[in-house]
Short mmCIF file of C-alpha atoms in Angstrom, two decimals:
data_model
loop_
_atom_site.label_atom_id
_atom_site.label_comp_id
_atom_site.label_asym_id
_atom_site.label_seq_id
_atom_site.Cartn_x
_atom_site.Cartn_y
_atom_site.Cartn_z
CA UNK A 15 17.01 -14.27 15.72
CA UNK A 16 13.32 -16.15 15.64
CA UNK A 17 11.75 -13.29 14.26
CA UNK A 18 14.70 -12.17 11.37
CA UNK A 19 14.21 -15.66 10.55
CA UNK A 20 10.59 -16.21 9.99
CA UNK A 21 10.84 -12.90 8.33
CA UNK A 22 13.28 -14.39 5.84
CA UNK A 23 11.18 -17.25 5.51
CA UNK A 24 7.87 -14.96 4.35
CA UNK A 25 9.85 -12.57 2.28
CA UNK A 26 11.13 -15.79 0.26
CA UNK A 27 7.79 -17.03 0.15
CA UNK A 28 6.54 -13.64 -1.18
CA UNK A 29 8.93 -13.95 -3.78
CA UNK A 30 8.19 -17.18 -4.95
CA UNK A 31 4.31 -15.96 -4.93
CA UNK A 32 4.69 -12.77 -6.74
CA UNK A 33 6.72 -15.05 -9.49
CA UNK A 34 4.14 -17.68 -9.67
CA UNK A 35 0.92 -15.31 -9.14
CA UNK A 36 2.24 -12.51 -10.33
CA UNK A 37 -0.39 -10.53 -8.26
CA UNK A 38 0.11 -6.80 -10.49
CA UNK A 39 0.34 -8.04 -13.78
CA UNK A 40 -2.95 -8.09 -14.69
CA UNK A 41 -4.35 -5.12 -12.26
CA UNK A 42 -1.33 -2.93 -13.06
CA UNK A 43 1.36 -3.99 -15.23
CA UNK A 44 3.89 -7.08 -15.75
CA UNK A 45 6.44 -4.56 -15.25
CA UNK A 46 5.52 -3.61 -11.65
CA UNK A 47 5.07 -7.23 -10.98
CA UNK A 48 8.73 -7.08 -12.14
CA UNK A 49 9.44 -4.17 -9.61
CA UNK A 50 7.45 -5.93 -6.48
CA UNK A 51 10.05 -8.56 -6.76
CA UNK A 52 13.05 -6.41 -7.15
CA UNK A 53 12.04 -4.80 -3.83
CA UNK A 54 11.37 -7.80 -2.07
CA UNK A 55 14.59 -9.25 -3.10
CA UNK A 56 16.38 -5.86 -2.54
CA UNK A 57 15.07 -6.12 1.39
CA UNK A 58 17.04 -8.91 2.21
CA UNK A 59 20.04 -7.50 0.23
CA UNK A 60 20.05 -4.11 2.23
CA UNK A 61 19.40 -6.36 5.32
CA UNK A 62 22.55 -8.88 4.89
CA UNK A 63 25.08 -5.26 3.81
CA UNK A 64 23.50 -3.42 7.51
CA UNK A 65 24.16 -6.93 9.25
CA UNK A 66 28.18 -6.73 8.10
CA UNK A 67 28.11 -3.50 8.73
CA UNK A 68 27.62 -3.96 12.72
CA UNK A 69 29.68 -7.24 13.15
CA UNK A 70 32.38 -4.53 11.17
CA UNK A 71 31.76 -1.65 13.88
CA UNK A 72 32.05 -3.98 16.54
CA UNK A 73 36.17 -4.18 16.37
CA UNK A 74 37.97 -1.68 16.17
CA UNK A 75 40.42 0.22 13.34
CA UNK A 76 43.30 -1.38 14.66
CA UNK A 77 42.18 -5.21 14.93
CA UNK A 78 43.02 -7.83 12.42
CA UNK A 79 38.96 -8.88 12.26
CA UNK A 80 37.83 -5.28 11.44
CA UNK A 81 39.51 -5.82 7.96
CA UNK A 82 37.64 -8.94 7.49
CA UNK A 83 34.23 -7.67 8.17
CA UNK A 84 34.76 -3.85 6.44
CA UNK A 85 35.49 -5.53 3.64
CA UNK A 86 32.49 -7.94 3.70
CA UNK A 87 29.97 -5.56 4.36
CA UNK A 88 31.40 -3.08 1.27
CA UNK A 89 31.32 -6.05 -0.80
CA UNK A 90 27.72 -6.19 0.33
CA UNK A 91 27.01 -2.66 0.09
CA UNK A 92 28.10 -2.62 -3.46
CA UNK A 93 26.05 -5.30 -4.37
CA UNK A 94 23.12 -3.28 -2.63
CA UNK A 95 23.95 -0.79 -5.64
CA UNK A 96 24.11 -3.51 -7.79
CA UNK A 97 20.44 -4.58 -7.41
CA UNK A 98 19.54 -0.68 -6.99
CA UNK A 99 20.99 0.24 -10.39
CA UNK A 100 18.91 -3.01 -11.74
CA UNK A 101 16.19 -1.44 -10.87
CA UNK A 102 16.80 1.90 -12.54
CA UNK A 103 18.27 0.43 -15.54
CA UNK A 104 14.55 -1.87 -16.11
CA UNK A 105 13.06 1.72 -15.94
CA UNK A 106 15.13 3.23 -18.23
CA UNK A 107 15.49 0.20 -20.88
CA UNK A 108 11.79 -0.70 -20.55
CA UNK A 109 11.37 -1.06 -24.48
CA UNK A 110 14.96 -0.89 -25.65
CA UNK A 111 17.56 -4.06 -25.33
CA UNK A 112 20.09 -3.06 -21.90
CA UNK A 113 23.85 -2.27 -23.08
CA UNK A 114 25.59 -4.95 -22.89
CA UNK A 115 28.00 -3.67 -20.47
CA UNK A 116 26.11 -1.83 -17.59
CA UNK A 117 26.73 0.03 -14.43
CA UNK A 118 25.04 -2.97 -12.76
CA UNK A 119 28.48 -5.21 -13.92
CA UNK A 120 30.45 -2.82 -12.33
CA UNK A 121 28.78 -2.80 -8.83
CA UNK A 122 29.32 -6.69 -9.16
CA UNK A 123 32.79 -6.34 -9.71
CA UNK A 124 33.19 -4.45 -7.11
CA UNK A 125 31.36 -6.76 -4.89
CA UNK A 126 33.00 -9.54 -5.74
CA UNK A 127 37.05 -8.08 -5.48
CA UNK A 128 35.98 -6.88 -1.82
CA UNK A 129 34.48 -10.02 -0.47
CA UNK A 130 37.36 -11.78 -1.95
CA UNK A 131 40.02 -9.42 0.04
CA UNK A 132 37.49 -10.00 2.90
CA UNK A 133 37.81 -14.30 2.59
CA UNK A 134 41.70 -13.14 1.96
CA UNK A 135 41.83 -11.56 5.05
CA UNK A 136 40.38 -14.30 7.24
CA UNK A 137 42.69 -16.64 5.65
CA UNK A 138 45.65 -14.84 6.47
CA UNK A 139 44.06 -14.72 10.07
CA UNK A 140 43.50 -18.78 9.65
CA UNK A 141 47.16 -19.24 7.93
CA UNK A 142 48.79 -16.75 11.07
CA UNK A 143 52.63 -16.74 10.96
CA UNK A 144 52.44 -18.74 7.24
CA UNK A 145 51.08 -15.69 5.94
CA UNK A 146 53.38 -16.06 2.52
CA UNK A 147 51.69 -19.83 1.85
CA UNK A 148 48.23 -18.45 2.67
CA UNK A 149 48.70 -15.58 0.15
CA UNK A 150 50.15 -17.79 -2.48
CA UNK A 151 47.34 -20.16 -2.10
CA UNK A 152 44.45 -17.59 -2.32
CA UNK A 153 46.10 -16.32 -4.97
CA UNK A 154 46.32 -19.51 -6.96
CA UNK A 155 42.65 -20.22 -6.48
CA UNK A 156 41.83 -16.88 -7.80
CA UNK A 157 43.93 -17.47 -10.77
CA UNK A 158 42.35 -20.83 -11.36
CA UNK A 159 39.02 -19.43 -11.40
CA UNK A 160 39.79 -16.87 -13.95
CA UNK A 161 41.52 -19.72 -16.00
CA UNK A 162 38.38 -22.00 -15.53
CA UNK A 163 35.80 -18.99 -16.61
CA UNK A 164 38.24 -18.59 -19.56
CA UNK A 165 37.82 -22.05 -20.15
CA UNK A 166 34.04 -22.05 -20.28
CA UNK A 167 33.91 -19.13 -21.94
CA UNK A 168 36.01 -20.09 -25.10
CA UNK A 169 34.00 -23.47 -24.87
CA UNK A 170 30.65 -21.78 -24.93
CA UNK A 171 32.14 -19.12 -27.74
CA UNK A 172 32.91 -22.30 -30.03
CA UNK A 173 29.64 -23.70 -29.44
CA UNK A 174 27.48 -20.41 -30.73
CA UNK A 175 26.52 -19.76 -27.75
CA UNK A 176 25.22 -16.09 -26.51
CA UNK A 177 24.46 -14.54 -29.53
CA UNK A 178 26.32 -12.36 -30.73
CA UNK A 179 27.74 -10.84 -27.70
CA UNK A 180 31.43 -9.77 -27.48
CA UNK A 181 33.67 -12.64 -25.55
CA UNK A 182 34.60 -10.15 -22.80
CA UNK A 183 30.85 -9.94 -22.19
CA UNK A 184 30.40 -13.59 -21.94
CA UNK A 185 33.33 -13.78 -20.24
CA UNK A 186 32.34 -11.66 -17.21
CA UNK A 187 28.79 -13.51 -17.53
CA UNK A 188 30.52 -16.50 -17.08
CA UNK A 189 32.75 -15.11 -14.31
CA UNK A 190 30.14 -14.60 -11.38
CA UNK A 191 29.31 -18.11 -10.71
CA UNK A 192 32.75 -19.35 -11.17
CA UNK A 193 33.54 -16.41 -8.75
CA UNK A 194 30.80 -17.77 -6.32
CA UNK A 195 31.83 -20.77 -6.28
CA UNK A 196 35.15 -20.65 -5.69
CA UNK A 197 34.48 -18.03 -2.73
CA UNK A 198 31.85 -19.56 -1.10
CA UNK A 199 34.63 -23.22 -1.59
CA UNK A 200 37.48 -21.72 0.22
CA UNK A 201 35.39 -20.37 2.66
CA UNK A 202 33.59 -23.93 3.79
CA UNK A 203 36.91 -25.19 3.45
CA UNK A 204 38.32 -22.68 5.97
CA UNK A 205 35.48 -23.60 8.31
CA UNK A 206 35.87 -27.51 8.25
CA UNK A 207 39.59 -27.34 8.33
CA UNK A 208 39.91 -25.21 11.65
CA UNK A 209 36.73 -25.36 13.16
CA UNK A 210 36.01 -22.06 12.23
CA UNK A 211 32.44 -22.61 11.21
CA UNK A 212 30.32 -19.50 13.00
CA UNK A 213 32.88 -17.39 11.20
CA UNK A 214 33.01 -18.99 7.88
CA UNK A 215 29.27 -19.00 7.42
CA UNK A 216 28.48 -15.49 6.13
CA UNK A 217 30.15 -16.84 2.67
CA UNK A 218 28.09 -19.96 2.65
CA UNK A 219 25.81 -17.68 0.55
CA UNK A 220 27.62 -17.45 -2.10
CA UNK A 221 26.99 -21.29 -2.68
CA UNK A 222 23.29 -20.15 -3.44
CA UNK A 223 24.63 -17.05 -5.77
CA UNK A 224 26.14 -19.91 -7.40
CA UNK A 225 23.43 -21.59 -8.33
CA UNK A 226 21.34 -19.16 -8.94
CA UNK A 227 23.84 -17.36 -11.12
CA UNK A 228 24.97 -20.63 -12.71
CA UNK A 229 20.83 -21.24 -13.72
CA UNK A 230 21.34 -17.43 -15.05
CA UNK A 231 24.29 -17.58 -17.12
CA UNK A 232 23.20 -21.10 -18.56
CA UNK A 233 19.38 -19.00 -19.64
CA UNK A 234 21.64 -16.64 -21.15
CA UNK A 235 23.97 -18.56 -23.12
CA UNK A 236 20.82 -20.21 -25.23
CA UNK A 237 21.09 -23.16 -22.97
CA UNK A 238 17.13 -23.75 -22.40
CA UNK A 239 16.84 -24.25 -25.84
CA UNK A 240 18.71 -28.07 -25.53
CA UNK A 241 16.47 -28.90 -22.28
CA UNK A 242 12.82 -29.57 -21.75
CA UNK A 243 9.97 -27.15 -20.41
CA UNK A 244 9.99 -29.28 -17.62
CA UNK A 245 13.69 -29.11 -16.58
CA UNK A 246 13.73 -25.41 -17.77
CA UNK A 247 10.69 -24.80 -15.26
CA UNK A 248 13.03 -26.69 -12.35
CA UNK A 249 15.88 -24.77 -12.88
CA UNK A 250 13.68 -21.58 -13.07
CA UNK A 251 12.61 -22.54 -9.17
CA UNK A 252 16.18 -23.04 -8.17
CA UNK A 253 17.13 -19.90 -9.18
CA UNK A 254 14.13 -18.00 -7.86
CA UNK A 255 14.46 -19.68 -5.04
CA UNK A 256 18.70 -19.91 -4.11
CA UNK A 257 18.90 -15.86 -4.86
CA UNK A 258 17.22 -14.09 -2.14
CA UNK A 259 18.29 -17.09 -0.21
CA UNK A 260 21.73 -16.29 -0.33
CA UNK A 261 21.18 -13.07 0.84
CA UNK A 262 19.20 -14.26 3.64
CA UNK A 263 21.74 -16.94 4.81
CA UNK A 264 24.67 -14.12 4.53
CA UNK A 265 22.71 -11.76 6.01
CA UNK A 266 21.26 -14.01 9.14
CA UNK A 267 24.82 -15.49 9.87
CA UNK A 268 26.46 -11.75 10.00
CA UNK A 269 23.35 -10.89 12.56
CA UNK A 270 24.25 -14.36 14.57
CA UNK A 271 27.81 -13.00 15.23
CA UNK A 272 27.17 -9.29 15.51
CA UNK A 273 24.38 -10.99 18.58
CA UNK A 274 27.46 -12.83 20.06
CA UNK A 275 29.98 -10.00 19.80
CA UNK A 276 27.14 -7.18 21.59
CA UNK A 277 25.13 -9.50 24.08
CA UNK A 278 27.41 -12.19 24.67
CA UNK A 279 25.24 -15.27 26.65
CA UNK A 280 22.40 -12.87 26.70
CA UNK A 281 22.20 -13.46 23.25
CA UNK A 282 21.52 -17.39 23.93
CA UNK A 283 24.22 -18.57 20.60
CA UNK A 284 27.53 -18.05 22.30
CA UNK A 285 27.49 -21.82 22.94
CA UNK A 286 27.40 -22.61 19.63
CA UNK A 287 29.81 -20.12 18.35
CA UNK A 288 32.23 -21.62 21.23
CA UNK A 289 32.09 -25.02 19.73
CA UNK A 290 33.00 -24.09 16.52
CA UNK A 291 35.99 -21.85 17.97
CA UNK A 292 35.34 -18.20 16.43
CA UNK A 293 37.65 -15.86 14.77
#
């Protein structure tokens, strides 16, 4: 776990170098500056969906927590093809404005309805033989978090903000870090309210993806244009900064528990994972 982590920690500092430096614009092209960062961002990305994809193989079919973690690690995966169609969609638009609908939305999507059955499934596991109030619950919070992106979407429409863009498109732009944050909520709430903490912490990414997507959707909307260069350049770090984060802290937390569940006290964390009473 050292080493994964101290890898994280140079691959984020690679990023933030490669942003700041921007080591191939000048000897190659600011597009393939563009592209180095993709891929470093995409490593930690591929790294978190492989991670859920072993804690996932390591119940089996029939067990409630296999549901949990399959659907995780899709959610992953298709955010994998998320960041892979990015790529391929900066190739292919490289002098034309992108649709504003893309295959990359999609993959999103996708990402975002299976880690939501996954944090659906642990709460049913949480909830137990209250199954009926844990479903009604999730679903309210869901349904409050498409009411609240409605919200800030209508509010943002009024105010002339995004251009011309259709209101389903601001909308869904709107929608991911509403979505992160109320995912990444219920699961921290899950893990303070019954000690399920080791468990819980693969969604505490998607805190980061909120910020980071929150900094995103605010650039997007025209908001830079009512701050100064000097908040602008903050918020710019944050963003930089909380995105291949998230990944990392999803991704590390999945390898913690898939450590646990293969080496047990070899592994040297199952004391910690005992204290905070796993799934």
């Amino acid at each position: 776990m050292q080493l994964c982590r101290a890898g994280s920690a140079i691959i984020l500092i690679l990023v933030i170098w490669t942003y700041y430096a921007e080591p191939l614009a000048e000897a190659v092209s600011p597009f393939w500056n563009d592209k180095l960062l993709d891929i470093l961002i995409l490593i930690p990305a591929i790294g978190a969906a492989i991670a859920g994809t072993l804690v996932m193989r390591q119940f089996g079919a029939g067990e409630q927590p296999h549901r949990v973690w399959q659907a995780f690690a899709i959610g992953l995966w298709f955010w994998v093809g998320g960041e892979i169609s990015g790529i391929v969609y900066d190739a292919i638009y490289i002098d034309t404005p992108y649709p504003d609908f893309r295959l990359v939305d999609i993959f999103w999507l996708l990402g975002y309805f299976y880690l939501g059955l996954s944090l659906y499934y642990q709460a049913r596991l949480v909830y137990g033989a209250q199954k009926r109030k844990g479903r009604l619950l999730y679903m309210g919070l869901v349904g409050l978090a498409f009411l609240v992106a409605a919200g800030l979407t209508q509010l943002a429409s009024k105010a002339g903000l995004g251009g011309e863009s259709a209101w389903v498109i601001l909308f869904i732009t709107v929608l991911y870090p509403v979505f992160d944050l109320t995912e990444g909520t219920i699961a921290i709430w899950l893990s303070f309210l019954f000690g399920r903490g080791q468990w819980s912490r693969p969604w505490w990414g998607l805190i980061l993806f909120a910020l980071a997507d929150s900094v995103n959707t605010f650039y997007w909307l025209g908001g830079y244009d009512l701050i100064p260069a000097a908040a602008q350049s903050a918020m710019d770090f944050v963003s930089l900064a909380a995105y291949p984060a998230s990944y990392m802290v999803a991704g590390l937390a999945l390898l913690s528990n898939y450590f646990i569940l293969q080496y047990g006290a070899e592994s040297g964390l199952l004391e910690t994972a005992r204290k905070n009473n796993p799934v």
